[in-house]
CSV table of C-alpha atoms in Angstrom, one decimal:
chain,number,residue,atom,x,y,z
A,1,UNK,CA,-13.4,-6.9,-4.9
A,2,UNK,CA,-11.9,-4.1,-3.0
A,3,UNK,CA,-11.3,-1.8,-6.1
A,4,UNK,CA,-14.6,-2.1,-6.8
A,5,UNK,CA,-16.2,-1.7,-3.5
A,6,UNK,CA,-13.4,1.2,-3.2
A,7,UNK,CA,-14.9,3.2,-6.2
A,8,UNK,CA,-18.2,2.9,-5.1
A,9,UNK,CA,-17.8,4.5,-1.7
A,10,UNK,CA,-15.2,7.3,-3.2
A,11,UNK,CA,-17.7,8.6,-5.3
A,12,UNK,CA,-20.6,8.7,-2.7
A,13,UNK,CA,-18.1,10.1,0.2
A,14,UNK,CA,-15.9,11.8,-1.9
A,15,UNK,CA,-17.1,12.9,-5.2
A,16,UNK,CA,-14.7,10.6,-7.2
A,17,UNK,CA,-14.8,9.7,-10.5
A,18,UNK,CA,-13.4,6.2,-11.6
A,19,UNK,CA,-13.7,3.1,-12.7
A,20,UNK,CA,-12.6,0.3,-10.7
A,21,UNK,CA,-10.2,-1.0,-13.0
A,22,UNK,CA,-8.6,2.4,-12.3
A,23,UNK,CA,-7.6,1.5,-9.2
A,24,UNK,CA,-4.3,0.6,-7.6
A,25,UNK,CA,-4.7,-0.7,-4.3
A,26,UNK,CA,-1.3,0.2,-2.3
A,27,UNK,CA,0.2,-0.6,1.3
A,28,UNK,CA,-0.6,2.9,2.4
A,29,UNK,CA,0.2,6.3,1.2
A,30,UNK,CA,4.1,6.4,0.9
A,31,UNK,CA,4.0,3.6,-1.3
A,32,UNK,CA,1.5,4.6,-3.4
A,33,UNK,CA,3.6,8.3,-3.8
A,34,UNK,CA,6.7,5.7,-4.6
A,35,UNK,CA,4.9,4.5,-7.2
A,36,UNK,CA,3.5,7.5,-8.9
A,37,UNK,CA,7.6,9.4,-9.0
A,38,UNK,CA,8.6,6.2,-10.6
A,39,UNK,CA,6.3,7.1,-13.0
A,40,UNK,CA,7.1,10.4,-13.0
A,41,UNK,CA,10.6,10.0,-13.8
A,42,UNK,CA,9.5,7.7,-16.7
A,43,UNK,CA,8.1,10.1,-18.2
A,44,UNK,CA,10.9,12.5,-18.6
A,45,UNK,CA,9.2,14.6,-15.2
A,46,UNK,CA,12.0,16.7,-13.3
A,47,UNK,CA,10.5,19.1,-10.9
A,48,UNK,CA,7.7,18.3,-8.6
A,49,UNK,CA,5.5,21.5,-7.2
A,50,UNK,CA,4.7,21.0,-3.9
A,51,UNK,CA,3.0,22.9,-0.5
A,52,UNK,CA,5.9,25.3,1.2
A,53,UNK,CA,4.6,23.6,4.1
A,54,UNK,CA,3.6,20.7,3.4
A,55,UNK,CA,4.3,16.9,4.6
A,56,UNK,CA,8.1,16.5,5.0
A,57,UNK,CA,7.3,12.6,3.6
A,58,UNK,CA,6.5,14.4,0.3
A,59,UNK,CA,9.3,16.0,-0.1
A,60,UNK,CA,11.5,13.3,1.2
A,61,UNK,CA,9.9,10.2,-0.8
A,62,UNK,CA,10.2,12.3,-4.5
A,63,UNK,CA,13.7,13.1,-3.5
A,64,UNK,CA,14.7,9.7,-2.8
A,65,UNK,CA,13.2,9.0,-6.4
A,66,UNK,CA,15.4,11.5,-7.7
A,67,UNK,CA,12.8,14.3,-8.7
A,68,UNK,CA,13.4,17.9,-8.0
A,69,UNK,CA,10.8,19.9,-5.3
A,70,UNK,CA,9.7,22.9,-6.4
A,71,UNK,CA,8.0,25.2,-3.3
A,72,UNK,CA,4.2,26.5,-3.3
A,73,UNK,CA,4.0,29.9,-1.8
A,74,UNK,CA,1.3,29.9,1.2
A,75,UNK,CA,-0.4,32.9,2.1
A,76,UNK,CA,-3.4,33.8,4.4
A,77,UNK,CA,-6.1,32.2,2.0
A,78,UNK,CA,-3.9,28.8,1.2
A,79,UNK,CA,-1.7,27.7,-1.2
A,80,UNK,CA,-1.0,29.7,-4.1
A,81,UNK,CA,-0.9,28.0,-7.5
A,82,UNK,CA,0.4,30.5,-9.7
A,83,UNK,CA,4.0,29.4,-9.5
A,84,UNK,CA,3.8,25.9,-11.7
A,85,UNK,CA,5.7,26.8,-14.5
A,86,UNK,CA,7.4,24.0,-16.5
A,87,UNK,CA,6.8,21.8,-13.2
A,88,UNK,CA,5.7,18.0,-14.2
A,89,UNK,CA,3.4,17.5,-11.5
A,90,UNK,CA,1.8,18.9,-8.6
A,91,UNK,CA,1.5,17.0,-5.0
A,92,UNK,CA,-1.2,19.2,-3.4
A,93,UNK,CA,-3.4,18.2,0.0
A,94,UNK,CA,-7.0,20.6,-1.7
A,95,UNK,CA,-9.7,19.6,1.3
A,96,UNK,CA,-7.5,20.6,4.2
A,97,UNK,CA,-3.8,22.1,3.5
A,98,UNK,CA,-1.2,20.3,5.8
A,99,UNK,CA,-0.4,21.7,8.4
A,100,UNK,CA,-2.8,25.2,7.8
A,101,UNK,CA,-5.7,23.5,7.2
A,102,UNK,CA,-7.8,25.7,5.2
A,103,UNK,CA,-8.8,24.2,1.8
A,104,UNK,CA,-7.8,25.2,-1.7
A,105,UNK,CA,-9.6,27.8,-2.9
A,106,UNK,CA,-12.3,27.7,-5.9
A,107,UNK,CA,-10.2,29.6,-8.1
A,108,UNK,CA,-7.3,28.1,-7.3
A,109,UNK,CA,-9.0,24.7,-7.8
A,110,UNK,CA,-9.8,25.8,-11.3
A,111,UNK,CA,-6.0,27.3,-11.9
A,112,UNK,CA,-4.5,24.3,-11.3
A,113,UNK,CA,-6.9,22.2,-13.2
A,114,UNK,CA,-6.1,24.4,-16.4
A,115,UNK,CA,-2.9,24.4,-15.8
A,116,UNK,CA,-2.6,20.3,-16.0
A,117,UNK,CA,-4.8,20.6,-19.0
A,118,UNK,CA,-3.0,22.9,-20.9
A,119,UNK,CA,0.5,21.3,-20.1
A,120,UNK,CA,-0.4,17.9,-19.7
A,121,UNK,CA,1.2,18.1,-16.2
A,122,UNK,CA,-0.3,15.7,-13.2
A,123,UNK,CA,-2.0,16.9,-10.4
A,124,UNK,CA,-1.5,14.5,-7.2
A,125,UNK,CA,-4.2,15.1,-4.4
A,126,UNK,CA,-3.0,13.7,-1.1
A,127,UNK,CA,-6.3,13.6,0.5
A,128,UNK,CA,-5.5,12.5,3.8
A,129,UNK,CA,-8.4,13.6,6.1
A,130,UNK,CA,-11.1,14.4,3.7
A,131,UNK,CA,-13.4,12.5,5.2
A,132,UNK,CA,-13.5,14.4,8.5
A,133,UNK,CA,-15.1,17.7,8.3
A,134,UNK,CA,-17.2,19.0,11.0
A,135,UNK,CA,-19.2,21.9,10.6
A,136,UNK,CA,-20.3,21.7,6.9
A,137,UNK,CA,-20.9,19.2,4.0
A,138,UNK,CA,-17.3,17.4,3.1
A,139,UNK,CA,-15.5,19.1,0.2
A,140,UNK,CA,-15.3,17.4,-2.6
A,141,UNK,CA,-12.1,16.0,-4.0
A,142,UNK,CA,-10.2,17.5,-6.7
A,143,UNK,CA,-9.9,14.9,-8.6
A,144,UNK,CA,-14.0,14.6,-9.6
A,145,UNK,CA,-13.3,18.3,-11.3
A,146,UNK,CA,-10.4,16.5,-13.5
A,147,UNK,CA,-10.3,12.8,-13.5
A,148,UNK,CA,-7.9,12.9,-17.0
A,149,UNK,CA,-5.3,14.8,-15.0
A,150,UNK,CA,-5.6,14.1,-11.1
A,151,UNK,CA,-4.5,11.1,-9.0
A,152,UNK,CA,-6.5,10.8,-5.9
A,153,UNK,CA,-4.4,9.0,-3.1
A,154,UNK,CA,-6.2,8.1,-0.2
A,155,UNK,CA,-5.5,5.5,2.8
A,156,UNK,CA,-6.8,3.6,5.7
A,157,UNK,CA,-4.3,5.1,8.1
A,158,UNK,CA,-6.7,7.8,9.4
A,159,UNK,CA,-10.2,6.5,9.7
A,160,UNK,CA,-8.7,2.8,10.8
A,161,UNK,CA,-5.7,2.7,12.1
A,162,UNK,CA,-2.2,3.4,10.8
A,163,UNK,CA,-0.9,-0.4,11.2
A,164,UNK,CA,-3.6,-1.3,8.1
A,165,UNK,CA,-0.9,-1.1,6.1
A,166,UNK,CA,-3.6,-0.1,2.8
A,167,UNK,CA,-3.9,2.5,0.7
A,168,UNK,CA,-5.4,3.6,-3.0
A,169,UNK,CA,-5.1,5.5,-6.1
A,170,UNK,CA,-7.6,6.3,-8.5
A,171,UNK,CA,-5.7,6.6,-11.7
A,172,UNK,CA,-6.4,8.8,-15.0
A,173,UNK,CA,-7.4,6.3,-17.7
A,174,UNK,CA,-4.0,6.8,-19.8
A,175,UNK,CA,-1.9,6.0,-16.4
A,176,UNK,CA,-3.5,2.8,-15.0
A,177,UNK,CA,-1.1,0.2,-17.0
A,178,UNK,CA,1.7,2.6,-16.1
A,179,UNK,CA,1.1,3.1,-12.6
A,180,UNK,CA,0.7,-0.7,-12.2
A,181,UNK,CA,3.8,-2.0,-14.7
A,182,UNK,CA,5.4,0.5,-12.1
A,183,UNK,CA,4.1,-1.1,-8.8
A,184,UNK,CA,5.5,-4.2,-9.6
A,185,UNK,CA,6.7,-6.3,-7.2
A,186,UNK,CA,7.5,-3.0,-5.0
A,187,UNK,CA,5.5,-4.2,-2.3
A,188,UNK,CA,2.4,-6.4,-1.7
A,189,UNK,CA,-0.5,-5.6,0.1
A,190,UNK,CA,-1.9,-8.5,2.7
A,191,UNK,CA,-4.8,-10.3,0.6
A,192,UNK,CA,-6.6,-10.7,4.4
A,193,UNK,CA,-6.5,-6.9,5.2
A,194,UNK,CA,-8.2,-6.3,1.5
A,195,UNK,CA,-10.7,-8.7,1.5
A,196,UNK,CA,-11.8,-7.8,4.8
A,197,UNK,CA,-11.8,-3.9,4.1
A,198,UNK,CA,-13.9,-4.6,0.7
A,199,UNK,CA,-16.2,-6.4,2.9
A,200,UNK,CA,-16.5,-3.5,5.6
A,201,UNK,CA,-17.1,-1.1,2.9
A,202,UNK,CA,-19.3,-2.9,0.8
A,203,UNK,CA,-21.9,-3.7,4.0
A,204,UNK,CA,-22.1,0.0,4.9
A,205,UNK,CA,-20.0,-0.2,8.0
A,206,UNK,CA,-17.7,1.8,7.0
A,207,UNK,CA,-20.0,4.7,6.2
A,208,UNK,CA,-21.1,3.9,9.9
A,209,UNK,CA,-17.4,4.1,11.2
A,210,UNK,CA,-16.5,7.4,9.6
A,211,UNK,CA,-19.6,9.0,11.0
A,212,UNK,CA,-18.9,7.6,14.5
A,213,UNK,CA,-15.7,9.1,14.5
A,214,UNK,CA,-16.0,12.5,12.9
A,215,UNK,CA,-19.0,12.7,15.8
A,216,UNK,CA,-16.6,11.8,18.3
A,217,UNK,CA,-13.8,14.2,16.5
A,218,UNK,CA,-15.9,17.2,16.5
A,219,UNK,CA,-16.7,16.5,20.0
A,220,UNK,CA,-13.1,16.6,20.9
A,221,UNK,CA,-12.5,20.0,19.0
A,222,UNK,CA,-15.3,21.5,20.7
A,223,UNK,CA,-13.6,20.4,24.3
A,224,UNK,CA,-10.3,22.0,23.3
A,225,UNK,CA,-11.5,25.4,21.5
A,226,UNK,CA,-13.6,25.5,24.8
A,227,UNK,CA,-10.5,24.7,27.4
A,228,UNK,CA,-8.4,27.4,25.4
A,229,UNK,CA,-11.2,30.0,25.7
A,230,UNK,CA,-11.2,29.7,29.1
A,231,UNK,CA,-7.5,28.8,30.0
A,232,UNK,CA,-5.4,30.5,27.6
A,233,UNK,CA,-8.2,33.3,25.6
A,234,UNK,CA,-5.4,35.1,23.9
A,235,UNK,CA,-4.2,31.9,21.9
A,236,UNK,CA,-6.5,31.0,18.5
A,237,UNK,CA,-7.2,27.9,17.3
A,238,UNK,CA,-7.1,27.8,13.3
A,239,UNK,CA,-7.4,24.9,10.8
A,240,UNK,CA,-10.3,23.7,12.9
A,241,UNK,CA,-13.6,22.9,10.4
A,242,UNK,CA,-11.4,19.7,9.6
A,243,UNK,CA,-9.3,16.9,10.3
A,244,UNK,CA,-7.5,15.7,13.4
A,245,UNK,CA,-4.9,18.5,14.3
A,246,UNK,CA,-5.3,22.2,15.3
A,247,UNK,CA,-3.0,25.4,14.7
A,248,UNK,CA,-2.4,27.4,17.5
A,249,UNK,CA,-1.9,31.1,16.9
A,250,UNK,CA,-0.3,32.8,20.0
A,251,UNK,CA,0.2,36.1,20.8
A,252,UNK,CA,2.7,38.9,19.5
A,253,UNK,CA,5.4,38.9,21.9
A,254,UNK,CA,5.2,35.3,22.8
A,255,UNK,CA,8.5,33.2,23.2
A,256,UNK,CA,8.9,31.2,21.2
């Protein structure tokens, strides 16, 4: 069963805590994201807090649902999460801020926790590359701090292939039957793709892939911090310790 071989490796990998009968298997991230603003708008939700600059499909996939998209301020340490207010829910991307890529702060972590708690709002952690940090242990996702109040979406796309048309959820307890009466017929998910993914997870091959990969990831950020210290020294490369794109910061002055 792929929700249960699913919940087993997010909670060695990632630090996730669920069930597997708390898990929506999904054909990839967007759909998953339909699902959870159709739940959203059930619910009486209107405004949707979300990174200033974040994933254009976040804003454009909550829009098309008819929800409201409130801004996140950004500054030099990440996103800022004072500014949720009377917002319903909160799309967030904690282990590595698209496109930035420096992760949500501790304090912040803990902000936006309380602030779900205390409002009952939803916090929704896009955690897209988590798996791919380089130069210390993985960060751990949000959702193990607050399993009552986060959805944790991840997907296939990045450490497979983005034509494995799969993704997941692991829902709060009180949002399962929801999130799943919601899904509906929406769209299905190839029974091939998911028995064969359960079965790559479940024989440790996975695990195997990811390492591979963030080994030969790492090797490839080395070879570019490397080619721009000796070809271009005045440009910085930021957003680094994670993931599979780099920031460049150029120098004052430059055109843009």
């Amino acid at each position: 069963d792929l929700r249960a071989a699913l919940a087993g490796y997010l909670a060695r990998a990632r630090g996730v805590r669920t069930d597997p009968e708390h898990v929506l298997i999904c054909s990839g991230f967007a759909h998953g994201l339909r699902v959870l603003a159709e739940v959203l708008r059930r619910r009486g939700a209107e405004t949707v807090a979300v990174d200033s600059y974040g994933l254009d499909v976040h804003w454009n996939l909550l829009a098309a649902a008819g929800l409201r998209t409130r801004p996140l301020p950004f500054d030099e340490l990440g996103t800022v999460t004072g500014g949720l207010a009377d917002a319903g829910a909160v799309l967030l991307t904690p282990s590595h801020q698209f496109p930035m890529g420096v992760p949500l702060r501790p304090d912040r972590r803990a902000a936006v926790i309380e602030w779900a708690r205390r409002t009952g709002g939803l916090v929704l952690e896009d955690d897209y590359d988590g798996e791919f940090r380089y130069d210390r242990q993985s960060i751990g996702a949000l959702q193990g701090l607050a399993p009552d109040r986060v959805v944790y979406l991840g997907t296939a796309s990045k450490s497979l292939a983005p034509g494995l048309r799969l993704g997941w959820m692991a829902l709060p307890p009180s949002l399962a039957e929801e999130a799943a009466a919601a899904k509906g017929a929406m769209e299905t998910c190839g029974v091939l793709d998911q028995l064969t993914l359960a079965e790559f997870l479940a024989s440790g091959a996975y695990d195997r892939h990811v390492r591979s990969a963030r080994l030969r990831y790492r090797r490839r950020r080395d070879a570019l911090v490397e080619a721009l210290a000796a070809r271009a020294p005045d440009v910085r490369a930021t957003g680094i310790a994670a993931g599979l794109h780099a920031v460049l910061r150029l120098p004052p002055g430059t055109e843009p």
